[in-house]
CSV table of C-alpha atoms in Angstrom, one decimal:
chain,number,residue,atom,x,y,z
A,7,UNK,CA,0.0,0.0,0.0
A,8,UNK,CA,2.9,2.4,0.8
A,9,UNK,CA,4.4,1.6,-2.5
A,10,UNK,CA,1.3,2.7,-4.3
A,11,UNK,CA,1.2,6.0,-2.5
A,12,UNK,CA,4.8,6.4,-3.4
A,13,UNK,CA,4.1,5.8,-7.1
A,14,UNK,CA,1.3,8.4,-7.0
A,15,UNK,CA,3.7,10.9,-5.5
A,16,UNK,CA,6.2,10.2,-8.3
A,17,UNK,CA,3.4,11.4,-10.8
A,18,UNK,CA,1.9,8.1,-12.0
A,19,UNK,CA,-1.2,9.2,-13.9
A,20,UNK,CA,-4.8,8.1,-13.2
A,21,UNK,CA,-8.0,8.8,-15.2
A,22,UNK,CA,-9.2,12.4,-15.1
A,23,UNK,CA,-12.8,13.4,-14.8
A,24,UNK,CA,-12.9,14.6,-18.4
A,25,UNK,CA,-11.5,11.4,-19.7
A,26,UNK,CA,-14.1,9.4,-17.7
A,27,UNK,CA,-16.9,11.5,-19.1
A,28,UNK,CA,-15.6,11.0,-22.7
A,29,UNK,CA,-15.6,7.2,-22.2
A,30,UNK,CA,-19.2,7.4,-20.8
A,31,UNK,CA,-20.3,9.5,-23.8
A,32,UNK,CA,-18.7,7.0,-26.2
A,33,UNK,CA,-20.5,4.1,-24.5
A,34,UNK,CA,-23.8,6.0,-24.6
A,35,UNK,CA,-23.4,6.6,-28.4
A,36,UNK,CA,-22.6,2.9,-29.0
A,37,UNK,CA,-25.7,1.9,-27.0
A,38,UNK,CA,-27.8,4.4,-29.0
A,39,UNK,CA,-26.5,2.8,-32.2
A,40,UNK,CA,-27.2,-0.7,-31.0
A,41,UNK,CA,-30.7,-0.2,-29.6
A,42,UNK,CA,-32.5,0.3,-33.0
A,43,UNK,CA,-30.8,-2.9,-34.2
A,44,UNK,CA,-31.9,-4.8,-31.1
A,45,UNK,CA,-35.4,-3.5,-31.5
A,46,UNK,CA,-35.4,-4.6,-35.1
A,47,UNK,CA,-34.3,-8.1,-34.1
A,48,UNK,CA,-37.1,-8.2,-31.5
A,49,UNK,CA,-39.7,-7.1,-34.1
A,50,UNK,CA,-38.4,-9.6,-36.6
A,51,UNK,CA,-38.6,-12.4,-33.9
A,52,UNK,CA,-42.2,-11.3,-33.0
A,53,UNK,CA,-43.2,-11.2,-36.6
A,54,UNK,CA,-41.8,-14.7,-37.2
A,55,UNK,CA,-43.6,-16.1,-34.1
A,56,UNK,CA,-46.9,-14.5,-35.2
A,57,UNK,CA,-46.5,-16.1,-38.7
A,58,UNK,CA,-45.8,-19.4,-36.9
A,59,UNK,CA,-49.0,-19.0,-34.8
A,60,UNK,CA,-51.1,-18.6,-37.9
A,61,UNK,CA,-49.3,-21.5,-39.6
A,62,UNK,CA,-50.5,-23.7,-36.7
A,63,UNK,CA,-54.0,-22.3,-37.1
A,64,UNK,CA,-53.8,-23.1,-40.8
A,65,UNK,CA,-52.7,-26.7,-40.2
A,66,UNK,CA,-55.5,-27.0,-37.6
A,67,UNK,CA,-58.1,-25.9,-40.1
A,68,UNK,CA,-57.0,-28.6,-42.5
A,69,UNK,CA,-56.8,-31.2,-39.7
A,70,UNK,CA,-60.4,-30.3,-38.8
A,71,UNK,CA,-61.4,-30.6,-42.5
A,72,UNK,CA,-59.7,-34.0,-42.7
A,73,UNK,CA,-61.9,-35.1,-39.8
A,74,UNK,CA,-65.2,-33.6,-40.7
A,75,UNK,CA,-64.8,-33.1,-44.5
A,76,UNK,CA,-65.4,-29.4,-44.2
A,77,UNK,CA,-63.9,-26.3,-42.6
A,78,UNK,CA,-65.0,-25.2,-39.1
A,79,UNK,CA,-67.5,-22.5,-38.2
A,80,UNK,CA,-66.8,-18.9,-38.7
A,81,UNK,CA,-68.5,-18.2,-35.3
A,82,UNK,CA,-70.3,-15.2,-36.6
A,83,UNK,CA,-71.5,-15.4,-40.2
A,84,UNK,CA,-74.4,-15.0,-42.6
A,85,UNK,CA,-77.7,-16.9,-42.1
A,86,UNK,CA,-79.7,-18.1,-45.0
A,87,UNK,CA,-81.4,-14.6,-45.1
A,88,UNK,CA,-78.0,-12.9,-45.2
A,89,UNK,CA,-78.5,-11.6,-41.7
A,90,UNK,CA,-75.7,-11.8,-39.1
A,91,UNK,CA,-76.0,-14.9,-37.0
A,92,UNK,CA,-73.9,-17.0,-34.7
A,93,UNK,CA,-73.0,-20.6,-33.9
A,94,UNK,CA,-72.6,-21.7,-30.3
A,95,UNK,CA,-68.8,-21.9,-30.7
A,96,UNK,CA,-66.1,-19.9,-32.3
A,97,UNK,CA,-63.6,-21.0,-34.9
A,98,UNK,CA,-60.9,-21.2,-32.2
A,99,UNK,CA,-63.0,-23.5,-30.0
A,100,UNK,CA,-63.6,-25.8,-32.9
A,101,UNK,CA,-59.9,-26.2,-33.7
A,102,UNK,CA,-58.6,-26.7,-30.1
A,103,UNK,CA,-58.1,-30.5,-30.5
A,104,UNK,CA,-55.8,-29.8,-33.5
A,105,UNK,CA,-53.8,-27.1,-31.6
A,106,UNK,CA,-52.6,-29.5,-28.9
A,107,UNK,CA,-55.3,-28.3,-26.6
A,108,UNK,CA,-57.5,-31.4,-26.5
A,109,UNK,CA,-57.5,-31.3,-22.6
A,110,UNK,CA,-59.2,-27.8,-22.8
A,111,UNK,CA,-61.6,-28.9,-25.5
A,112,UNK,CA,-62.7,-32.0,-23.5
A,113,UNK,CA,-64.1,-29.6,-20.8
A,114,UNK,CA,-66.3,-27.8,-23.4
A,115,UNK,CA,-69.8,-28.7,-24.5
A,116,UNK,CA,-70.0,-27.4,-28.1
A,117,UNK,CA,-73.7,-27.4,-28.0
A,118,UNK,CA,-73.6,-24.7,-25.3
A,119,UNK,CA,-72.7,-21.1,-25.6
A,120,UNK,CA,-69.5,-20.2,-23.7
A,121,UNK,CA,-71.3,-17.7,-21.4
A,122,UNK,CA,-73.9,-20.3,-20.3
A,123,UNK,CA,-74.5,-20.2,-16.5
A,124,UNK,CA,-71.8,-17.5,-16.1
A,125,UNK,CA,-72.3,-15.3,-13.0
A,126,UNK,CA,-75.4,-17.2,-12.0
A,127,UNK,CA,-73.9,-18.7,-8.8
A,128,UNK,CA,-75.2,-22.1,-9.8
A,129,UNK,CA,-73.2,-25.1,-8.8
A,130,UNK,CA,-70.6,-25.9,-11.4
A,131,UNK,CA,-70.7,-22.6,-13.1
A,132,UNK,CA,-67.0,-21.9,-12.3
A,133,UNK,CA,-66.1,-25.3,-13.8
A,134,UNK,CA,-68.1,-24.5,-16.9
A,135,UNK,CA,-66.2,-21.3,-17.4
A,136,UNK,CA,-62.7,-22.7,-16.7
A,137,UNK,CA,-61.7,-23.8,-20.2
A,138,UNK,CA,-62.6,-20.5,-21.7
A,139,UNK,CA,-60.2,-18.7,-19.3
A,140,UNK,CA,-57.1,-20.6,-20.6
A,141,UNK,CA,-54.5,-18.5,-22.4
A,142,UNK,CA,-53.7,-20.2,-25.7
A,143,UNK,CA,-50.3,-18.8,-26.7
A,144,UNK,CA,-50.8,-19.6,-30.4
A,145,UNK,CA,-53.8,-17.3,-30.4
A,146,UNK,CA,-51.8,-14.3,-29.2
A,147,UNK,CA,-49.5,-12.2,-31.4
A,148,UNK,CA,-46.2,-11.5,-29.5
A,149,UNK,CA,-46.0,-8.1,-31.1
A,150,UNK,CA,-49.2,-7.1,-29.3
A,151,UNK,CA,-48.4,-4.5,-26.5
A,152,UNK,CA,-52.1,-4.3,-25.5
A,153,UNK,CA,-52.5,-7.5,-23.5
A,154,UNK,CA,-50.9,-10.8,-22.5
A,155,UNK,CA,-53.7,-13.1,-23.5
A,156,UNK,CA,-56.4,-12.3,-20.8
A,157,UNK,CA,-59.1,-9.7,-20.5
A,158,UNK,CA,-60.3,-8.0,-17.3
A,159,UNK,CA,-62.7,-11.0,-16.5
A,160,UNK,CA,-59.8,-13.4,-17.0
A,161,UNK,CA,-61.1,-14.9,-20.3
A,162,UNK,CA,-58.5,-16.0,-22.9
A,163,UNK,CA,-58.1,-13.6,-25.8
A,164,UNK,CA,-57.3,-14.1,-29.5
A,165,UNK,CA,-55.5,-11.7,-31.9
A,166,UNK,CA,-56.8,-13.4,-35.0
A,167,UNK,CA,-60.0,-12.8,-36.9
A,168,UNK,CA,-61.9,-15.4,-39.0
A,169,UNK,CA,-63.2,-13.8,-42.2
A,170,UNK,CA,-66.9,-14.6,-42.3
A,171,UNK,CA,-67.9,-12.5,-45.3
A,172,UNK,CA,-67.1,-9.4,-47.3
A,173,UNK,CA,-69.4,-6.4,-48.2
A,174,UNK,CA,-66.9,-4.4,-50.3
A,175,UNK,CA,-68.4,-3.6,-53.7
A,176,UNK,CA,-66.7,-5.0,-56.8
A,177,UNK,CA,-67.0,-1.8,-58.9
A,178,UNK,CA,-66.1,1.2,-56.7
A,179,UNK,CA,-64.4,-0.7,-53.9
A,180,UNK,CA,-66.7,1.0,-51.3
A,181,UNK,CA,-68.5,-0.6,-48.4
A,182,UNK,CA,-71.9,-1.8,-49.8
A,183,UNK,CA,-74.5,-2.1,-47.0
A,184,UNK,CA,-77.8,-2.7,-48.8
A,185,UNK,CA,-80.9,-3.9,-46.9
A,186,UNK,CA,-81.3,-7.2,-48.7
A,187,UNK,CA,-77.8,-8.4,-48.1
A,188,UNK,CA,-77.0,-8.9,-51.7
A,189,UNK,CA,-73.7,-7.2,-51.2
A,190,UNK,CA,-72.4,-9.7,-48.6
A,191,UNK,CA,-70.4,-12.6,-50.0
A,192,UNK,CA,-69.4,-15.5,-47.8
A,193,UNK,CA,-65.9,-16.4,-47.0
A,194,UNK,CA,-64.4,-19.9,-46.7
A,195,UNK,CA,-65.5,-20.1,-43.0
A,196,UNK,CA,-69.3,-20.0,-42.6
A,197,UNK,CA,-72.0,-20.7,-40.1
A,198,UNK,CA,-72.6,-24.4,-39.6
A,199,UNK,CA,-75.8,-24.7,-37.5
A,200,UNK,CA,-79.5,-24.4,-38.4
A,201,UNK,CA,-81.1,-25.5,-35.2
A,202,UNK,CA,-82.0,-22.5,-32.9
A,203,UNK,CA,-80.0,-22.6,-29.7
A,204,UNK,CA,-82.6,-21.0,-27.5
A,205,UNK,CA,-86.0,-20.4,-29.0
A,206,UNK,CA,-87.1,-18.6,-25.8
A,207,UNK,CA,-84.8,-15.7,-26.3
A,208,UNK,CA,-86.1,-13.4,-29.1
A,209,UNK,CA,-83.8,-12.4,-32.0
A,210,UNK,CA,-80.7,-14.1,-30.7
A,211,UNK,CA,-79.9,-15.6,-34.1
A,212,UNK,CA,-77.7,-18.3,-32.4
A,213,UNK,CA,-77.6,-21.8,-33.7
A,214,UNK,CA,-76.2,-25.1,-32.3
A,215,UNK,CA,-72.9,-25.6,-34.1
A,216,UNK,CA,-72.8,-28.6,-36.5
A,217,UNK,CA,-69.3,-29.9,-37.0
A,218,UNK,CA,-70.1,-31.3,-40.4
A,219,UNK,CA,-72.0,-28.2,-41.6
A,220,UNK,CA,-69.2,-26.0,-42.8
A,221,UNK,CA,-67.9,-25.3,-46.3
A,222,UNK,CA,-65.8,-28.1,-47.9
A,223,UNK,CA,-62.4,-27.2,-49.4
A,224,UNK,CA,-63.6,-28.2,-52.8
A,225,UNK,CA,-66.5,-25.7,-52.5
A,226,UNK,CA,-64.1,-22.8,-52.3
A,227,UNK,CA,-64.4,-22.2,-56.0
A,228,UNK,CA,-62.1,-19.1,-56.0
A,229,UNK,CA,-59.3,-21.5,-54.9
A,230,UNK,CA,-58.1,-22.1,-51.4
A,231,UNK,CA,-54.7,-20.4,-52.3
A,232,UNK,CA,-56.6,-17.3,-53.3
A,233,UNK,CA,-59.0,-17.1,-50.3
A,234,UNK,CA,-58.1,-15.8,-46.8
A,235,UNK,CA,-59.5,-17.7,-43.9
A,236,UNK,CA,-58.2,-15.6,-41.0
A,237,UNK,CA,-56.4,-12.3,-40.6
A,238,UNK,CA,-54.6,-10.6,-37.7
A,239,UNK,CA,-56.9,-8.3,-35.7
A,240,UNK,CA,-54.6,-7.5,-32.8
A,241,UNK,CA,-55.6,-5.8,-29.6
A,242,UNK,CA,-59.3,-6.5,-29.1
A,243,UNK,CA,-60.7,-7.2,-25.7
A,244,UNK,CA,-58.9,-4.6,-23.6
A,245,UNK,CA,-58.7,-0.9,-22.9
A,246,UNK,CA,-55.7,0.3,-24.8
A,247,UNK,CA,-54.3,3.6,-26.0
A,248,UNK,CA,-57.4,5.6,-25.1
A,249,UNK,CA,-59.9,3.2,-26.7
A,250,UNK,CA,-62.2,0.8,-25.0
A,251,UNK,CA,-62.0,-2.4,-27.0
A,252,UNK,CA,-63.8,-4.6,-24.4
A,253,UNK,CA,-67.4,-4.1,-25.1
A,254,UNK,CA,-69.6,-6.6,-26.9
A,255,UNK,CA,-72.6,-5.5,-28.9
A,256,UNK,CA,-74.6,-8.8,-28.8
A,257,UNK,CA,-76.7,-10.2,-26.0
A,258,UNK,CA,-76.2,-13.5,-24.3
A,259,UNK,CA,-78.3,-16.1,-26.0
A,260,UNK,CA,-79.0,-18.1,-22.7
A,261,UNK,CA,-81.3,-15.7,-20.9
A,262,UNK,CA,-82.2,-17.1,-17.5
A,263,UNK,CA,-80.3,-15.5,-14.7
A,264,UNK,CA,-78.4,-13.4,-17.2
A,265,UNK,CA,-81.5,-11.5,-18.1
A,266,UNK,CA,-81.5,-7.8,-17.1
A,267,UNK,CA,-84.5,-5.6,-17.6
A,268,UNK,CA,-86.4,-8.3,-19.5
A,269,UNK,CA,-83.6,-8.8,-22.1
A,270,UNK,CA,-80.5,-10.9,-22.0
A,271,UNK,CA,-77.6,-9.2,-20.4
A,272,UNK,CA,-74.5,-8.4,-22.5
A,273,UNK,CA,-71.8,-10.6,-20.9
A,274,UNK,CA,-70.0,-11.2,-24.2
A,275,UNK,CA,-66.7,-9.6,-25.3
A,276,UNK,CA,-65.4,-9.7,-28.8
A,277,UNK,CA,-61.7,-10.3,-27.9
A,278,UNK,CA,-62.2,-13.7,-26.3
A,279,UNK,CA,-61.1,-16.7,-28.4
A,280,UNK,CA,-64.3,-18.5,-27.3
A,281,UNK,CA,-66.6,-15.7,-28.5
A,282,UNK,CA,-68.4,-16.5,-31.8
A,283,UNK,CA,-68.2,-12.8,-32.6
A,284,UNK,CA,-64.5,-13.3,-33.2
A,285,UNK,CA,-65.5,-13.8,-36.8
A,286,UNK,CA,-66.3,-10.7,-38.8
A,287,UNK,CA,-66.9,-9.3,-42.2
A,288,UNK,CA,-64.0,-7.6,-44.0
A,289,UNK,CA,-65.7,-4.3,-44.7
A,290,UNK,CA,-63.0,-1.6,-44.9
A,291,UNK,CA,-63.2,1.7,-43.1
A,292,UNK,CA,-66.4,2.9,-41.4
A,293,UNK,CA,-69.5,4.0,-43.2
A,294,UNK,CA,-69.4,7.4,-41.5
A,295,UNK,CA,-66.0,9.0,-40.4
A,296,UNK,CA,-66.1,10.1,-36.8
A,297,UNK,CA,-63.1,12.5,-37.1
A,298,UNK,CA,-63.8,14.9,-40.1
A,299,UNK,CA,-60.1,15.7,-40.5
A,300,UNK,CA,-59.3,12.1,-41.2
A,301,UNK,CA,-61.1,12.3,-44.5
A,302,UNK,CA,-62.3,15.8,-45.2
A,303,UNK,CA,-65.9,15.1,-46.0
A,304,UNK,CA,-68.3,12.3,-45.0
A,305,UNK,CA,-68.3,9.4,-47.4
A,306,UNK,CA,-68.9,5.6,-47.5
A,307,UNK,CA,-72.7,6.1,-47.9
A,308,UNK,CA,-74.8,3.0,-48.0
A,309,UNK,CA,-75.6,1.4,-51.4
A,310,UNK,CA,-79.0,0.1,-52.5
A,311,UNK,CA,-80.0,-3.5,-53.4
A,312,UNK,CA,-78.6,-3.2,-56.9
A,313,UNK,CA,-76.3,-0.1,-56.9
A,314,UNK,CA,-73.0,0.5,-55.1
A,315,UNK,CA,-72.3,3.9,-53.5
A,316,UNK,CA,-71.3,6.3,-56.2
A,317,UNK,CA,-69.3,8.6,-53.8
A,318,UNK,CA,-65.9,7.0,-54.3
A,319,UNK,CA,-64.0,10.1,-53.3
A,320,UNK,CA,-60.8,10.7,-51.3
A,321,UNK,CA,-62.0,8.3,-48.6
A,322,UNK,CA,-61.6,5.4,-51.0
A,323,UNK,CA,-57.8,5.7,-50.5
A,324,UNK,CA,-58.1,4.8,-46.8
A,325,UNK,CA,-56.5,1.5,-45.9
A,326,UNK,CA,-58.2,-1.9,-45.9
A,327,UNK,CA,-55.6,-3.0,-43.3
A,328,UNK,CA,-54.4,-0.9,-40.3
A,329,UNK,CA,-56.8,1.8,-41.4
A,330,UNK,CA,-56.3,4.0,-38.4
A,331,UNK,CA,-52.8,5.1,-37.3
A,332,UNK,CA,-51.9,4.6,-33.6
A,333,UNK,CA,-51.9,8.4,-33.1
A,334,UNK,CA,-55.7,8.3,-33.5
A,335,UNK,CA,-56.1,5.3,-31.3
A,336,UNK,CA,-58.9,6.9,-29.3
A,337,UNK,CA,-61.1,6.4,-32.3
A,338,UNK,CA,-60.6,2.6,-32.2
A,339,UNK,CA,-63.8,2.3,-30.0
A,340,UNK,CA,-65.7,3.0,-33.2
A,341,UNK,CA,-66.6,-0.1,-35.3
A,342,UNK,CA,-64.2,-0.8,-38.2
A,343,UNK,CA,-61.5,1.6,-37.0
A,344,UNK,CA,-58.1,0.2,-36.2
A,345,UNK,CA,-58.4,-3.3,-34.6
A,346,UNK,CA,-62.2,-3.0,-34.1
A,347,UNK,CA,-63.5,-5.7,-36.4
A,348,UNK,CA,-61.0,-5.1,-39.2
A,349,UNK,CA,-57.6,-6.6,-40.0
A,350,UNK,CA,-55.0,-4.8,-37.9
A,351,UNK,CA,-51.5,-5.6,-36.6
A,352,UNK,CA,-48.5,-4.0,-34.8
A,353,UNK,CA,-46.2,-5.1,-37.6
A,354,UNK,CA,-44.8,-2.4,-39.9
A,355,UNK,CA,-46.5,-2.2,-43.3
A,356,UNK,CA,-49.3,-4.7,-43.1
A,357,UNK,CA,-50.6,-7.9,-41.4
A,358,UNK,CA,-50.5,-11.6,-41.7
A,359,UNK,CA,-53.3,-13.8,-43.0
A,360,UNK,CA,-53.7,-17.6,-43.2
A,361,UNK,CA,-55.2,-18.8,-46.5
A,362,UNK,CA,-57.7,-21.6,-46.9
A,363,UNK,CA,-55.0,-23.9,-48.2
A,364,UNK,CA,-53.1,-23.4,-45.0
A,365,UNK,CA,-50.2,-21.1,-46.1
A,366,UNK,CA,-49.5,-17.8,-44.4
A,367,UNK,CA,-48.9,-14.6,-46.3
A,368,UNK,CA,-48.1,-11.0,-45.3
A,369,UNK,CA,-50.5,-8.5,-46.9
A,370,UNK,CA,-49.3,-4.9,-47.2
A,371,UNK,CA,-51.5,-2.2,-45.9
A,372,UNK,CA,-51.5,-0.6,-49.4
A,373,UNK,CA,-53.6,-3.4,-50.7
A,374,UNK,CA,-56.6,-2.3,-52.9
A,375,UNK,CA,-60.2,-2.9,-51.8
A,376,UNK,CA,-60.8,-4.9,-55.0
A,377,UNK,CA,-58.1,-7.4,-54.1
A,378,UNK,CA,-59.5,-7.5,-50.6
A,379,UNK,CA,-62.9,-8.5,-52.0
A,380,UNK,CA,-61.3,-11.3,-54.0
A,381,UNK,CA,-59.3,-12.6,-51.0
A,382,UNK,CA,-62.2,-12.4,-48.6
A,383,UNK,CA,-64.8,-14.2,-50.7
A,384,UNK,CA,-64.8,-17.9,-51.3
A,385,UNK,CA,-67.1,-18.1,-54.3
A,386,UNK,CA,-67.1,-14.6,-55.7
A,387,UNK,CA,-65.4,-15.4,-59.1
A,388,UNK,CA,-63.1,-12.4,-58.9
A,389,UNK,CA,-59.9,-12.2,-61.0
A,390,UNK,CA,-57.0,-10.6,-59.3
A,391,UNK,CA,-53.3,-10.8,-58.7
A,392,UNK,CA,-51.5,-10.2,-55.4
A,393,UNK,CA,-48.9,-7.4,-55.6
């Protein structure tokens, strides 16, 4: 120790404060240069995992089709009268046995709606709800910052949306919402049931799922490699970035103790993998913009039974995927904005979709509405080429 002091007295040099600060500054610059690269690696890894998730879903769809000679239910879909209806189960419930989730599926009665007996206090109600509160990792996109697979009521969520139909017009590419339903064209995933689930609850339009009642792969006349079965719709089911994405707009079909004020209580939430309303129509941006500055003038007026909207103005350039930027996330509570019932992801430039033949593709958010109509419909006869 005395020798060290002697060395210092002889003028042996140590680090000065300025030199130390320079070294720290250099380290900070290097970290700043490395962070974007690390972030890109993380994003790439999340993107790859998301694609793998959808690949598993695509394989499960085909395993289901091998078992039942048809594709599974869309959950929500078009009834024979082209009105919106539901099966008792969702697409994701139907494919659980083919996602290595057979233990979860064995606890489920597919003839019952998933909210049956919930919050009634009846014996066994907690057991009945247990499978629907499982987090299925393959149903959650790892790029999603909004949730980790559960909603506020502890139900499992899904970031992927079955395409049940499309109501984008073939001429102007606008949303076509005529009263007769002629504009709506079915996707590859359809409703499977025709037996009413609960005849005592008025206007519930819910049917007991029929595993063999879906569309066969050979019936997809547009070609399974040209037809999207599911798309990313990431972030539903939670309150995120100023928007409430938890609410469900459909009543419980069971009635009973869930009835409030003479009508079934709304205990359903769109983000849950068990919710039949996971399926949606691919419609494009909303019929009536909520924020005028987003489009300038109101547009997307409804068409008639035989005529598409003629007002294909500047709003027609709005995106069919990721149609609302995150800076306007407070508008996501409005139907067809952001992740609210439309394809949406947190990947840069687009979103993944799984096709009816099982392959996964990345669709850019510059895709045209005409190509979207071709991809979303199973028997539309459209001729198109992916960019």
